[in-house]
PDB file of C-alpha atoms in Angstrom:
ATOM      1  CA  MET I 293     136.345  91.413 101.166  1.00 45.00           C
ATOM      2  CA  ARG I 294     136.306  94.370  98.745  1.00 52.00           C
ATOM      3  CA  PHE I 295     132.985  95.209  97.205  1.00 52.00           C
ATOM      4  CA  PRO I 296     132.692  94.681  93.438  1.00 51.00           C
ATOM      5  CA  THR I 297     132.216  98.346  92.560  1.00 73.00           C
ATOM      6  CA  PHE I 298     131.712  97.950  88.934  1.00 85.00           C
ATOM      7  CA  SER I 299     129.362  95.082  88.983  1.00 83.00           C
ATOM      8  CA  ILE I 300     127.305  96.580  91.703  1.00 84.00           C
ATOM      9  CA  ALA I 301     127.186  99.723  89.765  1.00 86.00           C
ATOM     10  CA  ILE I 302     125.934  97.907  86.875  1.00 87.00           C
ATOM     11  CA  LEU I 303     123.315  96.053  88.972  1.00 86.00           C
ATOM     12  CA  VAL I 304     122.043  99.279  90.554  1.00 88.00           C
ATOM     13  CA  ILE I 305     121.664 100.805  87.168  1.00 87.00           C
ATOM     14  CA  LEU I 306     119.790  97.647  86.015  1.00 87.00           C
ATOM     15  CA  VAL I 307     117.384  97.697  88.900  1.00 87.00           C
ATOM     16  CA  VAL I 308     116.596 101.397  88.375  1.00 88.00           C
ATOM     17  CA  PHE I 309     116.174 100.633  84.792  1.00 84.00           C
ATOM     18  CA  LEU I 310     113.706  97.865  85.380  1.00 83.00           C
ATOM     19  CA  ILE I 311     111.708  99.904  87.927  1.00 85.00           C
ATOM     20  CA  LEU I 312     111.409 102.762  85.509  1.00 85.00           C
ATOM     21  CA  GLN I 313     109.959 100.352  82.783  1.00 82.00           C
ATOM     22  CA  TRP I 314     107.437  99.300  85.298  1.00 82.00           C
ATOM     23  CA  PHE I 315     105.741 102.473  85.133  1.00 81.00           C
ATOM     24  CA  PRO I 316     103.873 103.318  81.742  1.00 80.00           C
ATOM     25  CA  TYR I 317     105.021 106.862  81.451  1.00 78.00           C
ATOM     26  CA  THR I 318     108.755 106.303  81.793  1.00 81.00           C
ATOM     27  CA  GLY I 319     108.256 102.732  80.195  1.00 78.00           C
ATOM     28  CA  ILE I 320     107.068 104.003  76.968  1.00 78.00           C
ATOM     29  CA  LEU I 321     110.008 106.490  76.646  1.00 81.00           C
ATOM     30  CA  LEU I 322     112.441 103.537  77.347  1.00 78.00           C
ATOM     31  CA  LEU I 323     110.609 101.355  74.994  1.00 76.00           C
ATOM     32  CA  LEU I 324     111.214 103.937  72.225  1.00 75.00           C
ATOM     33  CA  VAL I 325     114.932 103.597  72.752  1.00 73.00           C
ATOM     34  CA  GLY I 326     114.945  99.848  72.755  1.00 73.00           C
ATOM     35  CA  GLY I 327     114.368  99.253  76.642  1.00 73.00           C
ATOM     36  CA  PRO I 328     114.208  95.335  76.451  1.00 74.00           C
ATOM     37  CA  ILE I 329     117.398  95.223  74.377  1.00 82.00           C
ATOM     38  CA  LEU I 330     119.138  97.506  76.853  1.00 85.00           C
ATOM     39  CA  SER I 331     118.114  95.214  79.874  1.00 86.00           C
ATOM     40  CA  ALA I 332     119.819  92.234  77.919  1.00 89.00           C
ATOM     41  CA  VAL I 333     123.000  94.431  77.517  1.00 91.00           C
ATOM     42  CA  LEU I 334     123.089  95.350  81.152  1.00 91.00           C
ATOM     43  CA  ILE I 335     122.424  91.885  82.459  1.00 92.00           C
ATOM     44  CA  ASN I 336     125.286  90.387  80.316  1.00 93.00           C
ATOM     45  CA  ILE I 337     127.644  93.159  81.479  1.00 93.00           C
ATOM     46  CA  PHE I 338     126.816  92.633  84.969  1.00 92.00           C
ATOM     47  CA  LEU I 339     127.463  88.868  84.762  1.00 93.00           C
ATOM     48  CA  ILE I 340     130.607  89.393  82.794  1.00 93.00           C
ATOM     49  CA  ALA I 341     131.874  91.989  85.325  1.00 91.00           C
ATOM     50  CA  LEU I 342     131.111  89.552  88.071  1.00 90.00           C
ATOM     51  CA  PHE I 343     133.123  86.683  86.419  1.00 91.00           C
ATOM     52  CA  ILE I 344     136.246  89.129  85.875  1.00 91.00           C
ATOM     53  CA  GLU I 345     135.963  90.315  89.484  1.00 89.00           C
ATOM     54  CA  VAL I 346     136.241  86.713  90.750  1.00 88.00           C
ATOM     55  CA  VAL I 347     139.122  86.040  88.336  1.00 89.00           C
ATOM     56  CA  VAL I 348     141.002  89.110  89.668  1.00 86.00           C
ATOM     57  CA  ARG I 349     140.242  87.852  93.280  1.00 80.00           C
ATOM     58  CA  ARG I 350     138.123  90.934  94.045  1.00 80.00           C
ATOM     59  CA  LEU I 351     135.336  88.585  94.996  1.00 79.00           C
ATOM     60  CA  SER I 352     134.995  85.038  96.430  1.00 82.00           C
ATOM     61  CA  ARG I 353     134.820  82.181  93.923  1.00 86.00           C
ATOM     62  CA  PHE I 354     131.387  81.543  95.318  1.00 88.00           C
ATOM     63  CA  TRP I 355     130.128  84.364  92.936  1.00 87.00           C
ATOM     64  CA  LEU I 356     131.381  82.483  89.897  1.00 89.00           C
ATOM     65  CA  LEU I 357     128.335  80.287  90.330  1.00 92.00           C
ATOM     66  CA  LEU I 358     126.052  82.915  89.123  1.00 92.00           C
ATOM     67  CA  PRO I 359     127.504  83.416  85.514  1.00 93.00           C
ATOM     68  CA  MET I 360     128.261  79.670  85.452  1.00 94.00           C
ATOM     69  CA  VAL I 361     124.817  78.579  86.021  1.00 95.00           C
ATOM     70  CA  PHE I 362     123.202  81.297  84.060  1.00 94.00           C
ATOM     71  CA  TYR I 363     125.405  80.858  80.830  1.00 95.00           C
ATOM     72  CA  GLY I 364     125.780  77.025  81.239  1.00 96.00           C
ATOM     73  CA  GLY I 365     121.989  76.510  81.714  1.00 96.00           C
ATOM     74  CA  TYR I 366     121.364  78.823  78.821  1.00 96.00           C
ATOM     75  CA  TRP I 367     123.583  77.259  76.354  1.00 97.00           C
ATOM     76  CA  VAL I 368     122.437  73.647  77.340  1.00 97.00           C
ATOM     77  CA  ALA I 369     118.756  74.919  76.518  1.00 96.00           C
ATOM     78  CA  THR I 370     119.949  76.535  73.344  1.00 97.00           C
ATOM     79  CA  ALA I 371     121.679  73.353  72.249  1.00 97.00           C
ATOM     80  CA  LEU I 372     118.552  71.396  72.837  1.00 97.00           C
ATOM     81  CA  ASP I 373     116.560  73.912  70.636  1.00 97.00           C
ATOM     82  CA  HIS I 374     118.979  73.545  67.786  1.00 97.00           C
ATOM     83  CA  LEU I 375     119.227  69.676  68.031  1.00 97.00           C
ATOM     84  CA  ALA I 376     115.343  69.630  67.933  1.00 97.00           C
ATOM     85  CA  LEU I 377     115.523  72.017  64.776  1.00 98.00           C
ATOM     86  CA  HIS I 378     118.037  69.544  63.099  1.00 97.00           C
ATOM     87  CA  GLU I 379     115.837  66.528  63.868  1.00 97.00           C
ATOM     88  CA  ILE I 380     112.681  68.322  62.486  1.00 97.00           C
ATOM     89  CA  ARG I 381     114.748  69.381  59.336  1.00 98.00           C
ATOM     90  CA  SER I 382     115.956  65.938  58.626  1.00 98.00           C
ATOM     91  CA  ARG I 383     112.618  64.500  59.008  1.00 98.00           C
ATOM     92  CA  TYR I 384     110.952  66.993  56.736  1.00 98.00           C
ATOM     93  CA  ASP I 385     113.524  66.869  54.147  1.00 98.00           C
ATOM     94  CA  ALA I 386     113.423  63.196  53.815  1.00 98.00           C
ATOM     95  CA  ALA I 387     109.526  63.263  53.425  1.00 98.00           C
ATOM     96  CA  ASN I 388     109.593  66.216  50.948  1.00 98.00           C
ATOM     97  CA  ASP I 389     112.256  64.566  48.750  1.00 97.00           C
ATOM     98  CA  LYS I 390     109.816  61.608  48.070  1.00 97.00           C
ATOM     99  CA  VAL I 391     107.230  63.599  46.557  1.00 97.00           C
ATOM    100  CA  VAL I 392     106.965  63.751  42.850  1.00 96.00           C
ATOM    101  CA  THR I 393     103.584  65.062  41.444  1.00 97.00           C
ATOM    102  CA  GLY I 394     103.908  64.674  37.790  1.00 95.00           C
ATOM    103  CA  PHE I 395     102.757  68.334  37.200  1.00 97.00           C
ATOM    104  CA  ASP I 396     103.174  69.689  33.618  1.00 97.00           C
ATOM    105  CA  PRO I 397     102.773  73.329  32.799  1.00 95.00           C
ATOM    106  CA  VAL I 398     101.629  72.554  29.402  1.00 95.00           C
ATOM    107  CA  ARG I 399      98.794  70.269  30.487  1.00 97.00           C
ATOM    108  CA  HIS I 400      97.951  71.657  33.966  1.00 98.00           C
ATOM    109  CA  ALA I 401      97.218  75.021  35.468  1.00 98.00           C
ATOM    110  CA  LEU I 402      98.669  75.647  38.918  1.00 98.00           C
ATOM    111  CA  VAL I 403      96.166  77.255  41.306  1.00 98.00           C
ATOM    112  CA  PHE I 404      96.746  78.497  44.775  1.00 98.00           C
ATOM    113  CA  GLU I 405      93.970  78.757  47.299  1.00 95.00           C
ATOM    114  CA  GLY I 406      94.324  81.017  50.166  1.00 85.00           C
ATOM    115  CA  GLY I 407      97.239  82.984  48.847  1.00 78.00           C
ATOM    116  CA  GLY I 408     100.588  81.652  47.812  1.00 80.00           C
ATOM    117  CA  SER I 409     103.640  82.370  45.785  1.00 91.00           C
ATOM    118  CA  ALA I 410     102.178  82.134  42.252  1.00 95.00           C
ATOM    119  CA  ALA I 411     104.043  85.406  41.059  1.00 95.00           C
ATOM    120  CA  TRP I 412     107.380  84.373  42.616  1.00 96.00           C
ATOM    121  CA  LEU I 413     107.328  80.938  40.754  1.00 97.00           C
ATOM    122  CA  THR I 414     106.739  82.597  37.461  1.00 97.00           C
ATOM    123  CA  GLN I 415     109.718  84.885  38.081  1.00 96.00           C
ATOM    124  CA  ASN I 416     112.090  82.204  39.162  1.00 96.00           C
ATOM    125  CA  PHE I 417     111.180  79.077  37.301  1.00 96.00           C
ATOM    126  CA  ALA I 418     109.932  77.928  33.888  1.00 95.00           C
ATOM    127  CA  LEU I 419     106.420  78.450  34.572  1.00 96.00           C
ATOM    128  CA  PRO I 420     104.514  80.821  32.137  1.00 95.00           C
ATOM    129  CA  VAL I 421     101.351  81.324  34.319  1.00 97.00           C
ATOM    130  CA  ALA I 422      99.901  80.441  37.776  1.00 97.00           C
ATOM    131  CA  TYR I 423      96.553  81.390  39.443  1.00 97.00           C
ATOM    132  CA  THR I 424      95.231  82.347  42.745  1.00 97.00           C
ATOM    133  CA  VAL I 425      91.689  82.072  43.840  1.00 96.00           C
ATOM    134  CA  ASN I 426      89.966  85.354  44.390  1.00 95.00           C
ATOM    135  CA  PRO I 427      86.140  85.479  44.781  1.00 93.00           C
ATOM    136  CA  ASN I 428      86.130  89.266  44.422  1.00 92.00           C
ATOM    137  CA  PHE I 429      85.938  89.008  40.755  1.00 93.00           C
ATOM    138  CA  PRO I 430      83.393  87.346  38.433  1.00 92.00           C
ATOM    139  CA  GLU I 431      86.219  85.178  36.978  1.00 93.00           C
ATOM    140  CA  ARG I 432      87.038  84.151  40.642  1.00 96.00           C
ATOM    141  CA  TYR I 433      90.749  83.788  39.823  1.00 96.00           C
ATOM    142  CA  LEU I 434      93.632  86.036  39.200  1.00 96.00           C
ATOM    143  CA  SER I 435      96.360  84.958  36.703  1.00 96.00           C
ATOM    144  CA  LYS I 436     100.032  85.807  37.660  1.00 96.00           C
ATOM    145  CA  ARG I 437     102.687  86.144  34.819  1.00 96.00           C
ATOM    146  CA  MET I 438     106.020  87.784  34.262  1.00 96.00           C
ATOM    147  CA  ILE I 439     105.892  89.923  31.286  1.00 96.00           C
ATOM    148  CA  GLU I 440     108.285  92.233  29.414  1.00 95.00           C
ATOM    149  CA  ILE I 441     108.415  95.828  30.909  1.00 95.00           C
ATOM    150  CA  THR I 442     107.170  97.473  27.701  1.00 93.00           C
ATOM    151  CA  VAL I 443     104.046  95.426  27.757  1.00 93.00           C
ATOM    152  CA  CYS I 444     103.628  96.496  31.383  1.00 92.00           C
ATOM    153  CA  ARG I 445     103.906 100.132  30.521  1.00 92.00           C
ATOM    154  CA  LYS I 446     101.251  99.748  27.800  1.00 91.00           C
ATOM    155  CA  VAL I 447      98.857  98.094  30.418  1.00 91.00           C
ATOM    156  CA  ARG I 448      99.347 100.973  32.936  1.00 91.00           C
ATOM    157  CA  GLU I 449      98.715 103.622  30.190  1.00 91.00           C
ATOM    158  CA  SER I 450      95.310 101.951  29.360  1.00 91.00           C
ATOM    159  CA  ARG I 451      92.477 103.345  31.443  1.00 91.00           C
ATOM    160  CA  ALA I 452      90.355 100.441  30.520  1.00 92.00           C
ATOM    161  CA  ALA I 453      92.889  97.846  31.533  1.00 92.00           C
ATOM    162  CA  ARG I 454      93.158  99.589  34.960  1.00 91.00           C
ATOM    163  CA  GLU I 455      89.416  99.677  35.421  1.00 91.00           C
ATOM    164  CA  ALA I 456      89.266  95.926  34.603  1.00 92.00           C
ATOM    165  CA  PHE I 457      91.885  95.274  37.281  1.00 94.00           C
ATOM    166  CA  VAL I 458      94.593  94.297  35.016  1.00 94.00           C
ATOM    167  CA  HIS I 459      97.766  95.666  36.741  1.00 94.00           C
ATOM    168  CA  GLY I 460     101.399  95.400  36.322  1.00 93.00           C
ATOM    169  CA  PHE I 461     103.861  95.455  39.209  1.00 93.00           C
ATOM    170  CA  GLY I 462     107.519  95.836  39.685  1.00 94.00           C
ATOM    171  CA  PHE I 463     109.368  93.130  41.796  1.00 94.00           C
ATOM    172  CA  PHE I 464     112.579  92.780  43.425  1.00 92.00           C
ATOM    173  CA  ASP I 465     115.215  89.856  43.437  1.00 92.00           C
ATOM    174  CA  GLY I 466     117.261  88.958  46.638  1.00 85.00           C
ATOM    175  CA  ASP I 467     116.481  87.370  49.895  1.00 77.00           C
ATOM    176  CA  LEU I 468     117.444  90.093  52.205  1.00 70.00           C
ATOM    177  CA  ILE I 469     116.141  93.621  52.148  1.00 63.00           C
ATOM    178  CA  ARG I 470     119.601  95.245  51.928  1.00 69.00           C
ATOM    179  CA  GLY I 471     120.634  93.122  48.987  1.00 73.00           C
ATOM    180  CA  ARG I 472     117.377  93.409  46.888  1.00 83.00           C
ATOM    181  CA  ARG I 473     117.546  94.750  43.439  1.00 90.00           C
ATOM    182  CA  MET I 474     114.518  95.588  41.194  1.00 92.00           C
ATOM    183  CA  GLU I 475     114.062  93.841  37.963  1.00 94.00           C
ATOM    184  CA  LYS I 476     113.976  96.377  35.075  1.00 94.00           C
ATOM    185  CA  ARG I 477     113.372  94.145  32.201  1.00 95.00           C
ATOM    186  CA  PHE I 478     110.023  92.435  33.407  1.00 96.00           C
ATOM    187  CA  CYS I 479     107.053  93.018  35.585  1.00 95.00           C
ATOM    188  CA  ALA I 480     104.472  90.941  37.379  1.00 96.00           C
ATOM    189  CA  LEU I 481     101.369  90.988  35.631  1.00 96.00           C
ATOM    190  CA  SER I 482      97.943  90.196  37.268  1.00 95.00           C
ATOM    191  CA  ILE I 483      94.778  89.694  35.359  1.00 95.00           C
ATOM    192  CA  PRO I 484      91.251  88.399  36.428  1.00 95.00           C
ATOM    193  CA  GLU I 485      91.384  85.136  34.512  1.00 94.00           C
ATOM    194  CA  LYS I 486      89.848  81.643  34.956  1.00 95.00           C
ATOM    195  CA  PRO I 487      92.246  78.796  34.112  1.00 97.00           C
ATOM    196  CA  THR I 488      91.130  76.666  31.166  1.00 95.00           C
ATOM    197  CA  LEU I 489      93.389  73.621  31.824  1.00 97.00           C
ATOM    198  CA  PRO I 490      92.800  71.088  34.487  1.00 97.00           C
ATOM    199  CA  GLN I 491      93.669  72.473  37.880  1.00 98.00           C
ATOM    200  CA  VAL I 492      96.553  71.404  40.164  1.00 98.00           C
ATOM    201  CA  VAL I 493      95.371  73.037  43.444  1.00 98.00           C
ATOM    202  CA  VAL I 494      97.865  74.158  46.118  1.00 98.00           C
ATOM    203  CA  ARG I 495      96.564  74.711  49.635  1.00 97.00           C
ATOM    204  CA  ARG I 496      98.578  75.653  52.711  1.00 96.00           C
ATOM    205  CA  LYS I 497      97.881  75.251  56.517  1.00 96.00           C
ATOM    206  CA  GLU I 498      99.817  76.633  59.322  1.00 96.00           C
ATOM    207  CA  THR I 499      99.846  75.385  62.871  1.00 97.00           C
ATOM    208  CA  ARG I 500     101.849  76.508  65.866  1.00 96.00           C
ATOM    209  CA  ASP I 501     103.107  74.082  68.695  1.00 96.00           C
ATOM    210  CA  TYR I 502     106.283  73.109  70.272  1.00 95.00           C
ATOM    211  CA  GLU I 503     108.951  70.427  69.480  1.00 94.00           C
ATOM    212  CA  GLY I 504     110.229  70.059  73.097  1.00 92.00           C
ATOM    213  CA  THR I 505     110.889  73.565  74.151  1.00 93.00           C
ATOM    214  CA  LEU I 506     111.321  74.816  70.518  1.00 97.00           C
ATOM    215  CA  PRO I 507     108.531  77.070  69.372  1.00 97.00           C
ATOM    216  CA  VAL I 508     107.531  75.934  65.742  1.00 98.00           C
ATOM    217  CA  ARG I 509     105.179  77.222  63.099  1.00 97.00           C
ATOM    218  CA  ARG I 510     104.584  74.224  60.927  1.00 97.00           C
ATOM    219  CA  LEU I 511     103.362  74.663  57.333  1.00 97.00           C
ATOM    220  CA  THR I 512     101.702  71.825  55.666  1.00 97.00           C
ATOM    221  CA  THR I 513     101.321  72.249  51.708  1.00 97.00           C
ATOM    222  CA  ARG I 514      98.859  69.923  50.117  1.00 97.00           C
ATOM    223  CA  ILE I 515      98.795  69.487  46.392  1.00 98.00           C
ATOM    224  CA  THR I 516      95.718  67.998  44.660  1.00 98.00           C
ATOM    225  CA  MET I 517      96.134  66.746  41.177  1.00 98.00           C
ATOM    226  CA  PRO I 518      93.151  66.817  38.629  1.00 97.00           C
ATOM    227  CA  ASP I 519      92.758  63.010  39.100  1.00 96.00           C
ATOM    228  CA  GLY I 520      92.242  63.358  42.941  1.00 96.00           C
ATOM    229  CA  ARG I 521      95.717  62.279  44.001  1.00 97.00           C
ATOM    230  CA  GLN I 522      97.002  64.257  46.835  1.00 98.00           C
ATOM    231  CA  PHE I 523     100.619  64.939  48.004  1.00 98.00           C
ATOM    232  CA  GLU I 524     101.900  66.637  51.163  1.00 98.00           C
ATOM    233  CA  LEU I 525     104.974  68.888  51.723  1.00 98.00           C
ATOM    234  CA  PHE I 526     106.163  69.986  55.141  1.00 98.00           C
ATOM    235  CA  GLY I 527     108.017  73.166  56.161  1.00 97.00           C
ATOM    236  CA  GLY I 528     107.539  76.210  58.277  1.00 97.00           C
ATOM    237  CA  VAL I 529     109.803  78.209  60.635  1.00 97.00           C
ATOM    238  CA  ALA I 530     111.144  77.791  64.070  1.00 98.00           C
ATOM    239  CA  ALA I 531     112.418  80.096  66.825  1.00 97.00           C
ATOM    240  CA  PRO I 532     115.411  78.431  68.511  1.00 97.00           C
ATOM    241  CA  LEU I 533     117.220  80.350  71.210  1.00 96.00           C
ATOM    242  CA  SER I 534     120.078  82.617  69.894  1.00 95.00           C
ATOM    243  CA  TRP I 535     123.561  81.504  70.780  1.00 95.00           C
ATOM    244  CA  ILE I 536     124.200  84.869  72.063  1.00 93.00           C
ATOM    245  CA  PRO I 537     121.989  85.283  75.483  1.00 94.00           C
ATOM    246  CA  MET I 538     119.528  88.058  75.167  1.00 92.00           C
ATOM    247  CA  PRO I 539     117.613  88.036  78.453  1.00 90.00           C
ATOM    248  CA  THR I 540     114.937  90.677  77.774  1.00 83.00           C
ATOM    249  CA  ILE I 541     112.928  92.215  80.687  1.00 80.00           C
ATOM    250  CA  GLY I 542     110.450  94.863  79.630  1.00 75.00           C
ATOM    251  CA  CYS I 543     106.820  96.153  79.261  1.00 77.00           C
ATOM    252  CA  VAL I 544     104.749  96.849  76.329  1.00 74.00           C
ATOM    253  CA  LEU I 545     101.435  98.632  75.785  1.00 74.00           C
ATOM    254  CA  ASP I 546      98.485  96.255  74.833  1.00 74.00           C
ATOM    255  CA  SER I 547      96.224  98.717  73.046  1.00 69.00           C
ATOM    256  CA  GLY I 548      93.462  96.110  72.777  1.00 68.00           C
ATOM    257  CA  ALA I 549      92.897  95.807  76.481  1.00 68.00           C
ATOM    258  CA  PRO I 550      94.372  98.459  77.017  1.00 74.00           C
ATOM    259  CA  SER I 551      96.984  97.432  79.643  1.00 77.00           C
ATOM    260  CA  TRP I 552     100.641  97.775  80.350  1.00 78.00           C
ATOM    261  CA  ASN I 553     102.091  94.379  80.344  1.00 80.00           C
ATOM    262  CA  CYS I 554     105.465  93.271  81.547  1.00 80.00           C
ATOM    263  CA  GLY I 555     107.400  90.000  80.956  1.00 80.00           C
ATOM    264  CA  VAL I 556     110.668  88.186  81.080  1.00 84.00           C
ATOM    265  CA  GLY I 557     112.100  86.084  78.243  1.00 86.00           C
ATOM    266  CA  PHE I 558     115.003  85.336  76.184  1.00 91.00           C
ATOM    267  CA  GLY I 559     115.714  86.521  72.329  1.00 90.00           C
ATOM    268  CA  ARG I 560     115.100  84.007  69.823  1.00 93.00           C
ATOM    269  CA  ASP I 561     116.138  83.453  66.249  1.00 94.00           C
ATOM    270  CA  ASP I 562     112.646  83.920  64.882  1.00 92.00           C
ATOM    271  CA  PHE I 563     111.703  82.780  61.381  1.00 92.00           C
ATOM    272  CA  SER I 564     114.462  80.155  61.258  1.00 96.00           C
ATOM    273  CA  PRO I 565     113.528  77.999  58.109  1.00 97.00           C
ATOM    274  CA  ILE I 566     112.893  74.262  58.994  1.00 97.00           C
ATOM    275  CA  VAL I 567     113.632  72.882  55.657  1.00 98.00           C
ATOM    276  CA  SER I 568     117.081  72.855  54.097  1.00 96.00           C
ATOM    277  CA  GLY I 569     118.154  75.566  51.463  1.00 93.00           C
ATOM    278  CA  ASN I 570     120.318  78.610  50.878  1.00 88.00           C
ATOM    279  CA  THR I 571     117.509  81.251  51.285  1.00 88.00           C
ATOM    280  CA  ARG I 572     115.854  82.569  54.353  1.00 85.00           C
ATOM    281  CA  PHE I 573     112.330  83.294  53.194  1.00 88.00           C
ATOM    282  CA  THR I 574     111.574  81.301  50.148  1.00 92.00           C
ATOM    283  CA  ARG I 575     112.630  77.671  51.113  1.00 95.00           C
ATOM    284  CA  ASP I 576     109.161  76.344  51.430  1.00 96.00           C
ATOM    285  CA  THR I 577     108.166  77.511  47.911  1.00 96.00           C
ATOM    286  CA  ALA I 578     111.462  76.124  46.610  1.00 96.00           C
ATOM    287  CA  VAL I 579     110.513  72.828  47.878  1.00 97.00           C
ATOM    288  CA  LEU I 580     107.094  73.128  46.260  1.00 97.00           C
ATOM    289  CA  ALA I 581     108.704  73.915  42.949  1.00 97.00           C
ATOM    290  CA  LYS I 582     110.852  70.762  43.174  1.00 97.00           C
ATOM    291  CA  ALA I 583     107.820  68.683  43.878  1.00 97.00           C
ATOM    292  CA  LEU I 584     106.188  70.176  40.966  1.00 98.00           C
ATOM    293  CA  GLY I 585     109.329  69.395  38.793  1.00 97.00           C
ATOM    294  CA  LEU I 586     109.654  73.091  37.832  1.00 97.00           C
ATOM    295  CA  ARG I 587     112.916  74.049  36.174  1.00 95.00           C
ATOM    296  CA  PRO I 588     114.921  76.789  37.996  1.00 95.00           C
ATOM    297  CA  MET I 589     115.451  79.992  35.910  1.00 94.00           C
ATOM    298  CA  ALA I 590     118.409  82.161  36.652  1.00 93.00           C
ATOM    299  CA  ILE I 591     117.899  85.853  36.632  1.00 93.00           C
ATOM    300  CA  GLY I 592     119.921  86.537  33.542  1.00 94.00           C
ATOM    301  CA  ASP I 593     118.089  83.829  31.466  1.00 94.00           C
ATOM    302  CA  ARG I 594     114.558  85.078  32.375  1.00 94.00           C
ATOM    303  CA  VAL I 595     112.133  84.950  29.425  1.00 92.00           C
ATOM    304  CA  GLY I 596     108.736  86.887  29.626  1.00 90.00           C
ATOM    305  CA  GLY I 597     105.452  85.461  28.959  1.00 90.00           C
ATOM    306  CA  ASP I 598     103.435  85.705  25.698  1.00 90.00           C
ATOM    307  CA  SER I 599     103.298  89.447  25.089  1.00 91.00           C
ATOM    308  CA  LYS I 600     101.077  89.084  21.950  1.00 92.00           C
ATOM    309  CA  LEU I 601      98.438  87.283  24.253  1.00 90.00           C
ATOM    310  CA  ILE I 602      98.396  90.047  26.719  1.00 91.00           C
ATOM    311  CA  LEU I 603      98.387  92.933  24.276  1.00 90.00           C
ATOM    312  CA  ALA I 604      95.396  91.205  22.437  1.00 91.00           C
ATOM    313  CA  ARG I 605      93.726  90.915  25.901  1.00 89.00           C
ATOM    314  CA  VAL I 606      94.251  94.686  26.510  1.00 88.00           C
ATOM    315  CA  GLU I 607      92.798  95.562  23.089  1.00 90.00           C
ATOM    316  CA  GLU I 608      89.769  93.361  23.746  1.00 89.00           C
ATOM    317  CA  ILE I 609      89.141  95.060  27.121  1.00 87.00           C
ATOM    318  CA  GLU I 610      89.452  98.543  25.391  1.00 85.00           C
ATOM    319  CA  ARG I 611      86.994  97.600  22.717  1.00 87.00           C
ATOM    320  CA  THR I 612      84.586  96.381  25.231  1.00 82.00           C
ATOM    321  CA  ALA I 613      84.937  99.451  27.374  1.00 78.00           C
ATOM    322  CA  ALA I 614      84.556 101.690  24.166  1.00 79.00           C
ATOM    323  CA  LYS I 615      81.075 100.038  23.389  1.00 76.00           C
ATOM    324  CA  LYS I 616      79.938 100.645  26.825  1.00 74.00           C
ATOM    325  CA  ASP I 617      80.790 104.299  26.723  1.00 63.00           C
ATOM    326  CA  PRO I 618      77.865 106.436  25.368  1.00 57.00           C
TER     327      PRO I 618
END
């Protein structure tokens, strides 16, 4: 029987590569050049080379078991992960579709506790203002609006407004970093301001567990109406195995311990949205907008908030600041 020269060579390189990763000094250098990813590439090359050498009869058919067991078992596990994700998605979509809150932007103030997507909603839906709870200010709230860029420039030019924590920020459109474009007509305006209308409060809670072998980060969004009625929406992200096997073997530095920790695992499609949608990172907020009955706003149809209201607020801040100056 002739020796599988190519597959043996790859196997030797892989073993040497793994040994070098074991030691911190060489392992850190390999980590900088993507050590765990290179280990996945080498393992796949070894198994594919082994398969080819069996096909061309350089090896006994016995060796075919190794790639068959590896890839067959892996794809069964991957299919189970994706089936679990499909099942959760169907369950969550059905539950979320039943939620109708009766929120009205004219009669209610939308308030997020513990962070949220207040600014994003004002930029992409017919929502003039939303609020976030922030105990660092006397008002205990920050309002979020989309306003014309000319108003933002005036806010930025006002020292009194900046000292009162009135800020205008640019924002981008697009779901992926490469395809994002900055909005040049409007900006996101943040003002310490307490809502005056009855509050519709949004709270979010995240938990981590498994659905079978599928790692899941579940997000529960609770909406509390002014009359005390509560609604729950479900979402989050999962991490199914990727269809292309990525067996990673590597070591990383735990600076907290500190220690050099090694491990074995498989690459996963992290941050795969659970609920249905066309975007990758904003599906849960889109589900919230639908439950609130918010009307989507196309980028070209955007209309800024009340500029006169904001300019009047800035003038008031400047007058108050002028009275305080000696």
